[in-house]
C-alpha cells in the first residue's frame, strides 16, 4: 500500500512512521508512507496555503489551487486504484469495519490523505478531487493530522502480515462485534486481587470459553448497542446468562 499525506505540518508524521507497528510495516515493505508539505505547492513568495473566506467571517480557508496541485503531484497515473481522502468532522464516522475494508483492498492501492487546517479546504476541491470524507468522531480538532494518523494506524495494523502475532488482531475489540476480554500478567496477586484461577489452570478450552464469556459480558455491560446488532448463537446466549448470574445481574 502506498500512502501519501498532504499537510502543512508533515513533520508530525514522524510520530506515526518512526514507531511500533507502522514503522515495522514500512521496514518490511508492506506499506510506504510519505508526508508532503502543502507549502511546497504554493506559488507566492510567502508560500501561502490559506486565504480569507468569501462572505467574510472568522478563520481562513485552504486555497483550492495549492491543494489541487499537491493532490495531482502525488497521484499515480499507472492505473492503480487511488483514493483521495479528506479528514473532516463532516465525513462518515470511521470505525473498525471501515478500517478492515481499507486494509483488505488490493495490495498496490494508493491512499492520499488530505489534512485540513483553519476552517477547512475550499469546497470546490472537495467536490472535484476528493473521493471520500472521513471523520474520527463528533468533535472538532484543530487539524487533520491526528485523524490521518488514527486512520492509517487502524488500517495498517489490520493488513495481513502486519502484526507479528496474527492472533492479537483477531481477539481485539470490534473484530467479532464484541469488546475484548480482560487481560492479566504477573504478578499473580496485585492490589489484593488475584488472577482468575482459570487463567492459571493450563486448560486451554476452559480459558477460551472464559475469555469468550467475559467478552460477551463486558460488551453487555459497556456497549449494549454492539450486542443489539449481533446475532448471538445459543452457546453465546448461555455464556452471557452465566456471566449475568455470576455477576448477579438480573434480566
Ligand atoms: N470548520 C470545520 C467544521 O466545523 O466542519 C472544522 C475545521 S477544523 C478546525 C480543521 C481541520 O481539522 C479540518 O479541515 C479537518 O481536516 C480536521 N478535523 C477536525 N476535526 C476532525 C474530525 N473529527 N475528524 C476528522 N478530521 C477533523
mmCIF file of C-alpha atoms and ligand atoms in Angstrom:
data_model
loop_
_atom_site.group_PDB
_atom_site.id
_atom_site.type_symbol
_atom_site.label_atom_id
_atom_site.label_comp_id
_atom_site.label_asym_id
_atom_site.label_seq_id
_atom_site.Cartn_x
_atom_site.Cartn_y
_atom_site.Cartn_z
ATOM 1 C CA UNK A 1 0.000 0.000 0.000
ATOM 2 C CA UNK A 2 1.328 3.431 -0.923
ATOM 3 C CA UNK A 3 0.267 6.255 1.397
ATOM 4 C CA UNK A 4 0.734 9.974 0.743
ATOM 5 C CA UNK A 5 -0.185 12.633 3.261
ATOM 6 C CA UNK A 6 -0.688 16.296 2.399
ATOM 7 C CA UNK A 7 -0.326 18.638 5.360
ATOM 8 C CA UNK A 8 1.201 21.933 6.457
ATOM 9 C CA UNK A 9 2.891 20.021 9.290
ATOM 10 C CA UNK A 10 4.499 16.974 7.610
ATOM 11 C CA UNK A 11 6.992 16.600 10.488
ATOM 12 C CA UNK A 12 4.141 15.492 12.744
ATOM 13 C CA UNK A 13 4.002 12.187 10.856
ATOM 14 C CA UNK A 14 7.360 11.086 12.184
ATOM 15 C CA UNK A 15 5.378 10.119 15.280
ATOM 16 C CA UNK A 16 3.488 7.676 13.086
ATOM 17 C CA UNK A 17 6.210 6.262 10.881
ATOM 18 C CA UNK A 18 9.100 6.025 13.350
ATOM 19 C CA UNK A 19 7.481 3.808 15.957
ATOM 20 C CA UNK A 20 5.799 0.445 16.521
ATOM 21 C CA UNK A 21 3.582 -1.375 14.075
ATOM 22 C CA UNK A 22 3.709 1.244 11.301
ATOM 23 C CA UNK A 23 7.476 1.556 11.461
ATOM 24 C CA UNK A 24 7.733 -2.254 11.133
ATOM 25 C CA UNK A 25 5.259 -2.296 8.248
ATOM 26 C CA UNK A 26 7.381 0.317 6.457
ATOM 27 C CA UNK A 27 10.586 -1.634 7.110
ATOM 28 C CA UNK A 28 9.096 -4.855 5.728
ATOM 29 C CA UNK A 29 7.784 -3.076 2.622
ATOM 30 C CA UNK A 30 4.117 -3.704 3.433
ATOM 31 C CA UNK A 31 3.407 -0.003 3.228
ATOM 32 C CA UNK A 32 5.155 3.224 2.236
ATOM 33 C CA UNK A 33 4.280 6.494 3.964
ATOM 34 C CA UNK A 34 5.306 9.879 2.519
ATOM 35 C CA UNK A 35 4.263 13.152 4.125
ATOM 36 C CA UNK A 36 4.361 16.197 1.813
ATOM 37 C CA UNK A 37 4.387 19.852 2.788
ATOM 38 C CA UNK A 38 1.445 21.685 1.222
ATOM 39 C CA UNK A 39 3.539 24.868 1.295
ATOM 40 C CA UNK A 40 5.780 23.348 -1.389
ATOM 41 C CA UNK A 41 2.832 23.714 -3.779
ATOM 42 C CA UNK A 42 2.180 27.404 -3.050
ATOM 43 C CA UNK A 43 3.495 29.742 -5.724
ATOM 44 C CA UNK A 44 3.628 33.125 -3.988
ATOM 45 C CA UNK A 45 6.668 34.390 -2.101
ATOM 46 C CA UNK A 46 5.074 33.782 1.329
ATOM 47 C CA UNK A 47 4.159 30.185 0.428
ATOM 48 C CA UNK A 48 0.536 30.902 1.399
ATOM 49 C CA UNK A 49 -1.740 27.905 1.693
ATOM 50 C CA UNK A 50 -4.762 29.791 3.045
ATOM 51 C CA UNK A 51 -6.778 32.919 2.351
ATOM 52 C CA UNK A 52 -9.731 34.853 3.774
ATOM 53 C CA UNK A 53 -13.195 33.360 3.289
ATOM 54 C CA UNK A 54 -15.537 34.824 0.705
ATOM 55 C CA UNK A 55 -18.512 36.291 2.517
ATOM 56 C CA UNK A 56 -16.381 37.356 5.456
ATOM 57 C CA UNK A 57 -16.287 35.868 8.927
ATOM 58 C CA UNK A 58 -13.564 34.458 11.135
ATOM 59 C CA UNK A 59 -10.892 31.954 10.132
ATOM 60 C CA UNK A 60 -9.053 31.158 6.938
ATOM 61 C CA UNK A 61 -9.712 28.646 4.169
ATOM 62 C CA UNK A 62 -7.165 26.398 2.457
ATOM 63 C CA UNK A 63 -6.599 27.532 -1.121
ATOM 64 C CA UNK A 64 -8.005 25.235 -3.828
ATOM 65 C CA UNK A 65 -5.175 25.801 -6.347
ATOM 66 C CA UNK A 66 -2.471 24.838 -3.819
ATOM 67 C CA UNK A 67 -4.307 21.733 -2.600
ATOM 68 C CA UNK A 68 -5.155 20.678 -6.179
ATOM 69 C CA UNK A 69 -1.511 20.930 -7.278
ATOM 70 C CA UNK A 70 -0.447 18.859 -4.283
ATOM 71 C CA UNK A 71 -3.007 16.119 -4.987
ATOM 72 C CA UNK A 72 -2.133 15.968 -8.689
ATOM 73 C CA UNK A 73 1.579 15.793 -7.976
ATOM 74 C CA UNK A 74 1.369 12.688 -5.755
ATOM 75 C CA UNK A 75 -1.414 10.860 -7.613
ATOM 76 C CA UNK A 76 -0.012 7.880 -9.540
ATOM 77 C CA UNK A 77 -1.186 7.609 -13.151
ATOM 78 C CA UNK A 78 -0.258 3.977 -13.767
ATOM 79 C CA UNK A 79 -3.771 2.548 -13.442
ATOM 80 C CA UNK A 80 -3.509 1.615 -9.773
ATOM 81 C CA UNK A 81 -6.510 2.128 -7.521
ATOM 82 C CA UNK A 82 -6.215 5.583 -5.901
ATOM 83 C CA UNK A 83 -8.398 7.156 -3.221
ATOM 84 C CA UNK A 84 -8.156 10.779 -2.118
ATOM 85 C CA UNK A 85 -9.398 11.067 1.453
ATOM 86 C CA UNK A 86 -10.189 14.317 3.223
ATOM 87 C CA UNK A 87 -10.306 14.203 7.017
ATOM 88 C CA UNK A 88 -13.333 16.162 8.142
ATOM 89 C CA UNK A 89 -15.699 16.273 11.116
ATOM 90 C CA UNK A 90 -18.424 16.248 8.446
ATOM 91 C CA UNK A 91 -17.328 12.908 6.949
ATOM 92 C CA UNK A 92 -18.543 9.351 7.575
ATOM 93 C CA UNK A 93 -17.548 8.231 11.036
ATOM 94 C CA UNK A 94 -14.521 5.902 10.850
ATOM 95 C CA UNK A 95 -14.763 2.543 12.655
ATOM 96 C CA UNK A 96 -13.354 -0.987 12.715
ATOM 97 C CA UNK A 97 -15.420 -2.096 9.726
ATOM 98 C CA UNK A 98 -14.104 0.771 7.575
ATOM 99 C CA UNK A 99 -10.506 0.123 8.684
ATOM 100 C CA UNK A 100 -10.843 -3.573 7.802
ATOM 101 C CA UNK A 101 -12.211 -2.750 4.348
ATOM 102 C CA UNK A 102 -9.305 -0.384 3.596
ATOM 103 C CA UNK A 103 -6.835 -2.982 4.907
ATOM 104 C CA UNK A 104 -8.149 -5.689 2.593
ATOM 105 C CA UNK A 105 -8.232 -3.632 -0.592
ATOM 106 C CA UNK A 106 -5.830 -4.561 -3.372
ATOM 107 C CA UNK A 107 -2.157 -4.615 -2.376
ATOM 108 C CA UNK A 108 -0.810 -1.853 -4.625
ATOM 109 C CA UNK A 109 -3.542 0.663 -3.847
ATOM 110 C CA UNK A 110 -2.604 4.273 -3.185
ATOM 111 C CA UNK A 111 -4.269 6.336 -0.449
ATOM 112 C CA UNK A 112 -3.828 10.111 -0.398
ATOM 113 C CA UNK A 113 -4.816 11.746 2.906
ATOM 114 C CA UNK A 114 -5.522 15.474 2.935
ATOM 115 C CA UNK A 115 -5.204 17.000 6.407
ATOM 116 C CA UNK A 116 -7.137 20.243 6.717
ATOM 117 C CA UNK A 117 -6.381 23.224 8.965
ATOM 118 C CA UNK A 118 -8.131 26.515 9.688
ATOM 119 C CA UNK A 119 -11.833 26.404 8.641
ATOM 120 C CA UNK A 120 -11.041 23.602 6.207
ATOM 121 C CA UNK A 121 -10.466 23.301 2.454
ATOM 122 C CA UNK A 122 -12.216 25.242 -0.333
ATOM 123 C CA UNK A 123 -15.399 23.307 -1.151
ATOM 124 C CA UNK A 124 -14.562 23.052 -4.854
ATOM 125 C CA UNK A 125 -11.579 20.779 -4.139
ATOM 126 C CA UNK A 126 -13.795 18.501 -2.072
ATOM 127 C CA UNK A 127 -16.301 18.310 -4.927
ATOM 128 C CA UNK A 128 -13.816 17.645 -7.717
ATOM 129 C CA UNK A 129 -10.736 15.909 -6.320
ATOM 130 C CA UNK A 130 -11.708 14.192 -3.077
ATOM 131 C CA UNK A 131 -13.217 10.693 -3.230
ATOM 132 C CA UNK A 132 -14.185 10.183 0.412
ATOM 133 C CA UNK A 133 -14.505 12.282 3.568
ATOM 134 C CA UNK A 134 -13.894 10.567 6.920
ATOM 135 C CA UNK A 135 -14.365 11.790 10.474
ATOM 136 C CA UNK A 136 -12.848 10.205 13.579
ATOM 137 C CA UNK A 137 -15.716 11.317 15.799
ATOM 138 C CA UNK A 138 -18.191 14.013 16.676
ATOM 139 C CA UNK A 139 -15.809 16.662 17.930
ATOM 140 C CA UNK A 140 -13.595 19.207 16.174
ATOM 141 C CA UNK A 141 -9.804 19.058 16.268
ATOM 142 C CA UNK A 142 -7.565 21.864 15.109
ATOM 143 C CA UNK A 143 -6.173 19.879 12.188
ATOM 144 C CA UNK A 144 -6.491 16.703 10.156
ATOM 145 C CA UNK A 145 -3.038 15.378 11.094
ATOM 146 C CA UNK A 146 -4.125 13.378 14.158
ATOM 147 C CA UNK A 147 -7.209 11.957 12.384
ATOM 148 C CA UNK A 148 -4.955 10.917 9.476
ATOM 149 C CA UNK A 149 -2.638 9.108 11.868
ATOM 150 C CA UNK A 150 -5.589 7.437 13.580
ATOM 151 C CA UNK A 151 -6.900 6.116 10.265
ATOM 152 C CA UNK A 152 -3.510 4.932 8.998
ATOM 153 C CA UNK A 153 -2.672 3.153 12.256
ATOM 154 C CA UNK A 154 -6.056 1.412 12.381
ATOM 155 C CA UNK A 155 -5.814 0.354 8.707
ATOM 156 C CA UNK A 156 -2.194 -0.814 8.609
ATOM 157 C CA UNK A 157 -2.419 -2.947 11.774
ATOM 158 C CA UNK A 158 -5.276 -4.871 10.121
ATOM 159 C CA UNK A 159 -3.353 -5.574 6.910
ATOM 160 C CA UNK A 160 -2.467 -9.253 6.545
ATOM 161 C CA UNK A 161 1.122 -9.860 7.823
ATOM 162 C CA UNK A 162 1.222 -6.532 9.684
ATOM 163 C CA UNK A 163 1.111 -7.735 13.274
ATOM 164 C CA UNK A 164 3.744 -10.197 14.433
ATOM 165 C CA UNK A 165 1.165 -12.446 16.009
ATOM 166 C CA UNK A 166 -1.971 -12.663 13.833
ATOM 167 C CA UNK A 167 -3.978 -13.740 16.841
ATOM 168 C CA UNK A 168 -3.682 -10.377 18.532
ATOM 169 C CA UNK A 169 -5.820 -8.590 15.955
ATOM 170 C CA UNK A 170 -8.435 -11.360 15.947
ATOM 171 C CA UNK A 171 -9.091 -11.006 19.675
ATOM 172 C CA UNK A 172 -9.307 -7.219 19.606
ATOM 173 C CA UNK A 173 -12.432 -5.274 20.390
ATOM 174 C CA UNK A 174 -14.898 -4.900 17.480
ATOM 175 C CA UNK A 175 -13.276 -7.599 15.290
ATOM 176 C CA UNK A 176 -16.007 -10.127 16.071
ATOM 177 C CA UNK A 177 -18.537 -7.490 17.091
ATOM 178 C CA UNK A 178 -17.617 -7.759 20.796
ATOM 179 C CA UNK A 179 -15.268 -5.946 23.160
ATOM 180 C CA UNK A 180 -12.060 -7.728 24.123
ATOM 181 C CA UNK A 181 -11.864 -9.773 27.341
ATOM 182 C CA UNK A 182 -9.811 -8.619 30.378
ATOM 183 C CA UNK A 183 -6.075 -9.401 30.368
ATOM 184 C CA UNK A 184 -3.682 -10.219 33.209
ATOM 185 C CA UNK A 185 0.062 -10.664 33.603
ATOM 186 C CA UNK A 186 2.480 -11.237 36.500
ATOM 187 C CA UNK A 187 2.443 -10.811 39.459
ATOM 188 C CA UNK A 188 -0.205 -13.351 40.395
ATOM 189 C CA UNK A 189 -1.531 -11.019 43.092
ATOM 190 C CA UNK A 190 -1.722 -7.251 42.782
ATOM 191 C CA UNK A 191 -3.508 -4.735 44.978
ATOM 192 C CA UNK A 192 -5.152 -7.583 46.883
ATOM 193 C CA UNK A 193 -6.597 -9.073 43.673
ATOM 194 C CA UNK A 194 -5.683 -12.481 42.283
ATOM 195 C CA UNK A 195 -5.536 -13.531 38.647
ATOM 196 C CA UNK A 196 -8.676 -15.627 37.875
ATOM 197 C CA UNK A 197 -7.943 -19.309 38.611
ATOM 198 C CA UNK A 198 -8.976 -20.495 35.156
ATOM 199 C CA UNK A 199 -6.155 -18.478 33.538
ATOM 200 C CA UNK A 200 -3.635 -20.372 35.676
ATOM 201 C CA UNK A 201 -5.206 -23.766 35.006
ATOM 202 C CA UNK A 202 -3.462 -24.580 31.730
ATOM 203 C CA UNK A 203 -6.834 -25.845 30.438
ATOM 204 C CA UNK A 204 -6.892 -24.130 27.024
ATOM 205 C CA UNK A 205 -10.515 -24.962 26.254
ATOM 206 C CA UNK A 206 -11.674 -23.575 29.613
ATOM 207 C CA UNK A 207 -9.561 -20.446 29.124
ATOM 208 C CA UNK A 208 -11.005 -19.889 25.652
ATOM 209 C CA UNK A 209 -14.537 -20.274 26.985
ATOM 210 C CA UNK A 210 -13.862 -17.935 29.954
ATOM 211 C CA UNK A 211 -12.488 -15.268 27.594
ATOM 212 C CA UNK A 212 -15.490 -15.575 25.316
ATOM 213 C CA UNK A 213 -17.843 -15.247 28.288
ATOM 214 C CA UNK A 214 -16.000 -12.172 29.590
ATOM 215 C CA UNK A 215 -16.061 -10.556 26.133
ATOM 216 C CA UNK A 216 -19.816 -11.103 25.928
ATOM 217 C CA UNK A 217 -20.331 -9.836 29.476
ATOM 218 C CA UNK A 218 -18.202 -6.714 29.002
ATOM 219 C CA UNK A 219 -19.956 -5.876 25.779
ATOM 220 C CA UNK A 220 -23.315 -6.328 27.521
ATOM 221 C CA UNK A 221 -22.257 -4.009 30.345
ATOM 222 C CA UNK A 222 -20.337 -1.374 28.383
ATOM 223 C CA UNK A 223 -21.635 -1.427 24.829
ATOM 224 C CA UNK A 224 -25.115 -2.963 24.713
ATOM 225 C CA UNK A 225 -25.539 -1.270 21.310
ATOM 226 C CA UNK A 226 -22.943 -3.689 19.865
ATOM 227 C CA UNK A 227 -24.781 -6.718 21.254
ATOM 228 C CA UNK A 228 -28.072 -5.461 19.863
ATOM 229 C CA UNK A 229 -26.656 -5.591 16.333
ATOM 230 C CA UNK A 230 -25.016 -9.017 16.699
ATOM 231 C CA UNK A 231 -26.794 -12.311 16.372
ATOM 232 C CA UNK A 232 -25.709 -14.493 19.295
ATOM 233 C CA UNK A 233 -25.577 -18.284 18.995
ATOM 234 C CA UNK A 234 -27.358 -20.434 21.591
ATOM 235 C CA UNK A 235 -23.960 -21.135 23.134
ATOM 236 C CA UNK A 236 -23.178 -17.426 23.408
ATOM 237 C CA UNK A 237 -26.603 -16.733 24.945
ATOM 238 C CA UNK A 238 -25.850 -19.419 27.522
ATOM 239 C CA UNK A 239 -22.403 -17.925 28.275
ATOM 240 C CA UNK A 240 -23.958 -14.468 28.662
ATOM 241 C CA UNK A 241 -26.620 -15.864 31.007
ATOM 242 C CA UNK A 242 -23.847 -17.467 33.089
ATOM 243 C CA UNK A 243 -21.960 -14.159 33.185
ATOM 244 C CA UNK A 244 -25.062 -12.324 34.365
ATOM 245 C CA UNK A 245 -25.793 -14.865 37.062
ATOM 246 C CA UNK A 246 -22.135 -14.809 38.252
ATOM 247 C CA UNK A 247 -22.313 -11.001 38.458
ATOM 248 C CA UNK A 248 -25.794 -11.195 39.984
ATOM 249 C CA UNK A 249 -27.288 -9.168 37.174
ATOM 250 C CA UNK A 250 -30.995 -9.751 36.667
ATOM 251 C CA UNK A 251 -32.638 -9.548 33.214
HETATM 252 N N1 LIG B 1 -14.888 24.289 10.179
HETATM 253 C C1 LIG B 1 -14.795 22.876 10.163
HETATM 254 C C2 LIG B 1 -16.129 22.265 10.570
HETATM 255 O O1 LIG B 1 -16.705 22.718 11.544
HETATM 256 O O2 LIG B 1 -16.560 21.282 9.940
HETATM 257 C C3 LIG B 1 -13.741 22.380 11.131
HETATM 258 C C4 LIG B 1 -12.359 22.737 10.749
HETATM 259 S S1 LIG B 1 -11.170 22.055 11.821
HETATM 260 C C5 LIG B 1 -10.842 23.357 12.905
HETATM 261 C C6 LIG B 1 -9.704 21.958 10.855
HETATM 262 C C7 LIG B 1 -9.427 20.617 10.199
HETATM 263 O O3 LIG B 1 -9.272 19.634 11.187
HETATM 264 C C8 LIG B 1 -10.494 20.093 9.273
HETATM 265 O O4 LIG B 1 -10.374 20.640 7.989
HETATM 266 C C9 LIG B 1 -10.217 18.597 9.285
HETATM 267 O O5 LIG B 1 -9.219 18.265 8.318
HETATM 268 C C10 LIG B 1 -9.659 18.370 10.675
HETATM 269 N N2 LIG B 1 -10.619 17.784 11.628
HETATM 270 C C11 LIG B 1 -11.125 18.379 12.729
HETATM 271 N N3 LIG B 1 -11.939 17.568 13.391
HETATM 272 C C12 LIG B 1 -11.954 16.393 12.737
HETATM 273 C C13 LIG B 1 -12.622 15.147 12.938
HETATM 274 N N4 LIG B 1 -13.455 14.947 13.951
HETATM 275 N N5 LIG B 1 -12.388 14.145 12.067
HETATM 276 C C14 LIG B 1 -11.558 14.322 11.018
HETATM 277 N N6 LIG B 1 -10.914 15.497 10.762
HETATM 278 C C15 LIG B 1 -11.098 16.516 11.616
#
